[in-house]
Tab-separated table of C-alpha atoms and ligand atoms in Angstrom:
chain	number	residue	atom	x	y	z
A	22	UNK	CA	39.145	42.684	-113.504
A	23	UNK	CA	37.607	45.917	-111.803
A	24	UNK	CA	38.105	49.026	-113.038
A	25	UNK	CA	36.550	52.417	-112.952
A	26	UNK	CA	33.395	51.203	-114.347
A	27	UNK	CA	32.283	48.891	-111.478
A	28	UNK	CA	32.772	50.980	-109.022
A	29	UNK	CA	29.595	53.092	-107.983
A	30	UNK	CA	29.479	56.599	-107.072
A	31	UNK	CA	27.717	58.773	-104.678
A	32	UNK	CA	23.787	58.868	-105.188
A	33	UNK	CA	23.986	54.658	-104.939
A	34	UNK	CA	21.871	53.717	-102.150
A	35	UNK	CA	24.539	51.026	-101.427
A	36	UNK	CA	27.225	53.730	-100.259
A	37	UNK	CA	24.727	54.816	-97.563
A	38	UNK	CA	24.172	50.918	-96.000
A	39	UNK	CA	25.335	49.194	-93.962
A	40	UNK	CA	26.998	46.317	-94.798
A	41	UNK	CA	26.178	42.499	-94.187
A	42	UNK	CA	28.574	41.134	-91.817
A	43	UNK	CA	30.157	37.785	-93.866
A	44	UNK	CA	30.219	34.536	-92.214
A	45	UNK	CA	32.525	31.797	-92.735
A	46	UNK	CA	33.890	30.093	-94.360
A	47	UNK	CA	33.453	32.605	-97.778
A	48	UNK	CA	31.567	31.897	-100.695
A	49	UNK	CA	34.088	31.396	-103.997
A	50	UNK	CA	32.170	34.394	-105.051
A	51	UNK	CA	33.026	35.988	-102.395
A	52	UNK	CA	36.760	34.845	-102.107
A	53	UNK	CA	36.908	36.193	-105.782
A	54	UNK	CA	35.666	39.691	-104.872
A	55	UNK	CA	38.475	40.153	-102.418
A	56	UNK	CA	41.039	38.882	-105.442
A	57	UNK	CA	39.654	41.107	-107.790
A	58	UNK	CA	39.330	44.157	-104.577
A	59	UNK	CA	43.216	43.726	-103.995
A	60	UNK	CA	44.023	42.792	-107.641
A	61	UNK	CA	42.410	46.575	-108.366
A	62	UNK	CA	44.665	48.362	-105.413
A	63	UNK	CA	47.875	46.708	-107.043
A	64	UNK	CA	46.366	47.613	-110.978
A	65	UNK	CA	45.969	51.213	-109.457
A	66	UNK	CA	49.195	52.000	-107.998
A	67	UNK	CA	51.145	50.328	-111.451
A	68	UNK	CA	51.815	53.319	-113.485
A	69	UNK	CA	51.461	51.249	-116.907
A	70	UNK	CA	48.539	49.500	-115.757
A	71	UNK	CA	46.400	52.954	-114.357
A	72	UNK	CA	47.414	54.396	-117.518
A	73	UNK	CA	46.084	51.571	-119.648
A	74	UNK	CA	43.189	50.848	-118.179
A	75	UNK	CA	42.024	54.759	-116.842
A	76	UNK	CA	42.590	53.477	-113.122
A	77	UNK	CA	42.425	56.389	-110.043
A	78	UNK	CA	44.785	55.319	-107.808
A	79	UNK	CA	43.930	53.372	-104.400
A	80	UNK	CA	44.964	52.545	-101.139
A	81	UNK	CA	42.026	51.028	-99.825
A	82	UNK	CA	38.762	49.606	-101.517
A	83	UNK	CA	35.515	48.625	-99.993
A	84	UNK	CA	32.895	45.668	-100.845
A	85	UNK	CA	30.121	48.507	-100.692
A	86	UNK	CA	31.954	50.704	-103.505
A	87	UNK	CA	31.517	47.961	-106.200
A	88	UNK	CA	27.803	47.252	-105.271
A	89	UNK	CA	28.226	44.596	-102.995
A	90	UNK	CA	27.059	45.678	-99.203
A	91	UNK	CA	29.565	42.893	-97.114
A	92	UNK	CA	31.944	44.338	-94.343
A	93	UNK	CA	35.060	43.411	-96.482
A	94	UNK	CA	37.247	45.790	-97.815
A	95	UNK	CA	40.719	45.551	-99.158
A	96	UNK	CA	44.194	47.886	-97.844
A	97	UNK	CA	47.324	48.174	-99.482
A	98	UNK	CA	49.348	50.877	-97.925
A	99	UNK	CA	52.809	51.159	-99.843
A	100	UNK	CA	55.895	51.089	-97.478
A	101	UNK	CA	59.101	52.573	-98.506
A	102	UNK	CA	60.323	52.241	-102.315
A	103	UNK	CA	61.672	48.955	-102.201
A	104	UNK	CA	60.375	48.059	-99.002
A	105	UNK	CA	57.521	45.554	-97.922
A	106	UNK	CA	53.935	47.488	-97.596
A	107	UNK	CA	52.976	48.989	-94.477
A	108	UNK	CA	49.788	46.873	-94.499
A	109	UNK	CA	48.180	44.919	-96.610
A	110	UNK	CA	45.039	42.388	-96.466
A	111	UNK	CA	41.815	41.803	-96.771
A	112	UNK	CA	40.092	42.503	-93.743
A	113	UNK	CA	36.634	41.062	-93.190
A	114	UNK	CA	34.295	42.325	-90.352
A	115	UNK	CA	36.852	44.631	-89.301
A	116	UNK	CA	36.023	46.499	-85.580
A	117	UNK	CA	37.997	49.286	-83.909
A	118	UNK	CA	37.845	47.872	-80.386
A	119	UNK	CA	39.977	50.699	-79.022
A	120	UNK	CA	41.366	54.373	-80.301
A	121	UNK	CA	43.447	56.945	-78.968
A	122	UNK	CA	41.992	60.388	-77.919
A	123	UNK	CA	44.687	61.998	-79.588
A	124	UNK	CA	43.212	62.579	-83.554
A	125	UNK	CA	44.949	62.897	-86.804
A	126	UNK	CA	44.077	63.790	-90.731
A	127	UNK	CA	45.885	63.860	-93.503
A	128	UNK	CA	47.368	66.795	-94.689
A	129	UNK	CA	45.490	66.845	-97.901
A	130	UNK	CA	42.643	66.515	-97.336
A	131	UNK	CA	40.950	62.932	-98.325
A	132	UNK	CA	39.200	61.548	-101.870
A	133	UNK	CA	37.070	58.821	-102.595
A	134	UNK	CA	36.897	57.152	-105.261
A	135	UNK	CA	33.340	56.789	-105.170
A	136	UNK	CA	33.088	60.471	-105.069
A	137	UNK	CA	34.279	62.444	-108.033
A	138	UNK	CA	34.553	65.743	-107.218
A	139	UNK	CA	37.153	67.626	-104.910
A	140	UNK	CA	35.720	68.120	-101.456
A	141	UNK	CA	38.412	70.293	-99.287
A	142	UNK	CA	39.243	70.153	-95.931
A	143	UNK	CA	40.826	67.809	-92.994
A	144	UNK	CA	39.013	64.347	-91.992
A	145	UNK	CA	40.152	64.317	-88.489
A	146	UNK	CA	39.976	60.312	-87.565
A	147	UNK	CA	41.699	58.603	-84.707
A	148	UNK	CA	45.940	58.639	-84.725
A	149	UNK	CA	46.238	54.988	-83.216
A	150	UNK	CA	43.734	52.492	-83.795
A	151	UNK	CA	43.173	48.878	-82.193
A	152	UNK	CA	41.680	46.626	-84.991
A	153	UNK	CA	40.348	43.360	-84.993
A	154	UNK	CA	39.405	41.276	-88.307
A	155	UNK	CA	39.572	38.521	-90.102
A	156	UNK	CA	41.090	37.360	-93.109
A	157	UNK	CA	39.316	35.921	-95.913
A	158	UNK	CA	40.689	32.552	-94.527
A	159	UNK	CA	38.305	33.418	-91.194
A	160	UNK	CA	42.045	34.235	-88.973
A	161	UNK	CA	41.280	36.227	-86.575
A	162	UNK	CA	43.740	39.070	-86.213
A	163	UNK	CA	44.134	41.492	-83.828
A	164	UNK	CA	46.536	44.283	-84.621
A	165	UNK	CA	47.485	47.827	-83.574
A	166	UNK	CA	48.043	50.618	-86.496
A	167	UNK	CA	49.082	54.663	-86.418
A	168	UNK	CA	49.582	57.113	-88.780
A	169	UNK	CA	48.462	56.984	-92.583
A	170	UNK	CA	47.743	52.953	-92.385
A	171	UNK	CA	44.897	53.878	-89.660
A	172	UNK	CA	43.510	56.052	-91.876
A	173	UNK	CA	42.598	54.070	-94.240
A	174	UNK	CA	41.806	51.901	-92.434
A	175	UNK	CA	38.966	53.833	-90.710
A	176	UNK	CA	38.249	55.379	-93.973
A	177	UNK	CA	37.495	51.289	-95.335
A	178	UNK	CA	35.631	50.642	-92.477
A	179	UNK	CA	33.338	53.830	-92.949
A	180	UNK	CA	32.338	52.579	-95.660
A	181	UNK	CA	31.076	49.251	-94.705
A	182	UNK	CA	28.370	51.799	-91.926
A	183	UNK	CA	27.534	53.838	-95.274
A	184	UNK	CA	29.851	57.114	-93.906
A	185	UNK	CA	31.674	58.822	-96.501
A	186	UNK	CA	34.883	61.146	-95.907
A	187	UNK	CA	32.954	64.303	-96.240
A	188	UNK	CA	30.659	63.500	-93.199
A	189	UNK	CA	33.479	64.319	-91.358
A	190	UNK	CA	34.245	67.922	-92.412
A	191	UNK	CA	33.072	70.821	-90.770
A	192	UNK	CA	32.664	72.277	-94.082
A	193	UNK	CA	32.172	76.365	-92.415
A	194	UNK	CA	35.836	75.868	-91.358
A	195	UNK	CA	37.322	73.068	-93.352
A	196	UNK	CA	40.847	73.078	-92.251
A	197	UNK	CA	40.305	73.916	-88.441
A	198	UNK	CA	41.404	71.140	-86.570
A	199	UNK	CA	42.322	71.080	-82.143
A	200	UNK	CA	45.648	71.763	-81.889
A	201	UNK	CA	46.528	68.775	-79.924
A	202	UNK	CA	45.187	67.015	-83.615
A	203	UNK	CA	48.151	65.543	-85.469
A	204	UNK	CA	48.466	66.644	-89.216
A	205	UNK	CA	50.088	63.638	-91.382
A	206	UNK	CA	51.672	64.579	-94.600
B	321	NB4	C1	41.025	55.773	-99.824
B	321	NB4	C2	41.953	56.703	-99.064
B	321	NB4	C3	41.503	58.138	-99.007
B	321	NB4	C4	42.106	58.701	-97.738
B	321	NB4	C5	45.756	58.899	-99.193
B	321	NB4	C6	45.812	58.415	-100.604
B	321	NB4	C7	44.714	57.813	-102.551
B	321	NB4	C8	42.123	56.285	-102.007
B	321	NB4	C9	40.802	56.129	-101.275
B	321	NB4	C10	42.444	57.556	-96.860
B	321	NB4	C11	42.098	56.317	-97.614
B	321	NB4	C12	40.083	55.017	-102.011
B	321	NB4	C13	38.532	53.642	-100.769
B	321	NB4	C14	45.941	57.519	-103.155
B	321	NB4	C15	47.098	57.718	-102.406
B	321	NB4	C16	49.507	57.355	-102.048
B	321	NB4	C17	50.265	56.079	-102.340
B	321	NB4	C18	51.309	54.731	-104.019
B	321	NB4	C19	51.645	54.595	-105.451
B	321	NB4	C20	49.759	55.877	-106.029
B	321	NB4	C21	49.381	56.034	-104.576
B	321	NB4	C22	48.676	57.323	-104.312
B	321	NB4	F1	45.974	57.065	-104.391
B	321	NB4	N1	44.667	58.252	-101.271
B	321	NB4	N2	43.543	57.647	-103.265
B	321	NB4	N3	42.362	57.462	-102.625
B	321	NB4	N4	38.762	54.788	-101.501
B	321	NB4	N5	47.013	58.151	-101.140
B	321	NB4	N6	48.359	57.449	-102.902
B	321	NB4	N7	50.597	55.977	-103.750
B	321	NB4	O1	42.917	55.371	-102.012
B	321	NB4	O2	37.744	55.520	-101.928
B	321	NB4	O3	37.366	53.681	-100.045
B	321	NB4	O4	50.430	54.647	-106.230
B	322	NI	NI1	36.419	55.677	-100.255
């Protein structure tokens, strides 16, 4: 089971690579790593479990944050109480291969698990996003995603090119964004 202590913070070389792209078909060892990646998202976002076990919570968790440097990362966006998620998978060599102009950040600003410290101000990323991946079964998907599920998305796939959050703010005016930027609460 991960948990807080396998995930590696800033200062790791590893967060600053880029990842190996996988081929398929997996190795078990890998195909275990993306059970124990969303198995960790799911632990985090359990009340009883986080509590038990010291867990920050998680929508998203990259290969490269628990030492191993493979574009695969894991997403699990919540929907609605009650409701399906927004998204969920595994994706494996994920690539934006289109993005609007029109960009978007989250209200709050972003955190990281792998960084532990507060570090204010908006991540402006790109509102609509075209993705293509695969799964860990080596289905190719090609999918379109807006909003706060294309956030973390990009923020995932940042990770696998060794960017982290705070690259992205201009940290003499933190919460300056274009107007024509979209602010998602
Ligand atoms: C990845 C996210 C940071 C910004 C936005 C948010 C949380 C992370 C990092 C975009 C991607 C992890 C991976 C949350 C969180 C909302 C949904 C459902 C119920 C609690 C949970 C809390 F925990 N970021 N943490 N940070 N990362 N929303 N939510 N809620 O997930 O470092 O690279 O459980
Ligand atoms: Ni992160």
């Amino acid at each position: 089971m991960i948990t807080m202590k396998n995930i590696i913070r800033e200062g790791n070389d590893t967060l600053r690579a880029e990842a190996k792209k996988a081929t398929f078909p997996l190795t078990d060892e890998q195909l275990q790593l993306a059970h124990d990646m969303m198995e960790f998202l799911e632990n985090s976002q359990d009340p009883k479990i986080a509590e038990k076990y010291h867990l920050r919570a998680g929508v998203g968790l990259a290969a490269p944050q628990v030492d191993v440097s493979l574009q695969m990362a894991s997403v699990l966006v919540p929907g609605p109480e009650g409701e399906a998620p927004l998204f969920k998978d595994t994706i494996v060599n994920p690539v934006i291969i289109s993005h609007s102009v029109q960009g978007a950040a989250l209200s709050e600003g972003e955190g990281c698990l792998s960084v532990d410290r507060d570090v204010p101000g908006y991540v402006v990323r790109h509102d609509r996003i075209t993705l293509r991946y695969y799964d860990i079964d080596g289905n190719q998907h090609k999918i379109r995603l807006k909003n706060y599920p294309a956030i973390v998305c990009q923020h995932e796939i940042d990770h696998l090119h060794g960017i982290l959050f705070y690259d992205h703010i201009d940290h003499e005016h933190p919460f300056t964004m274009e107007s024509e930027d979209l602010v998602i609460e």
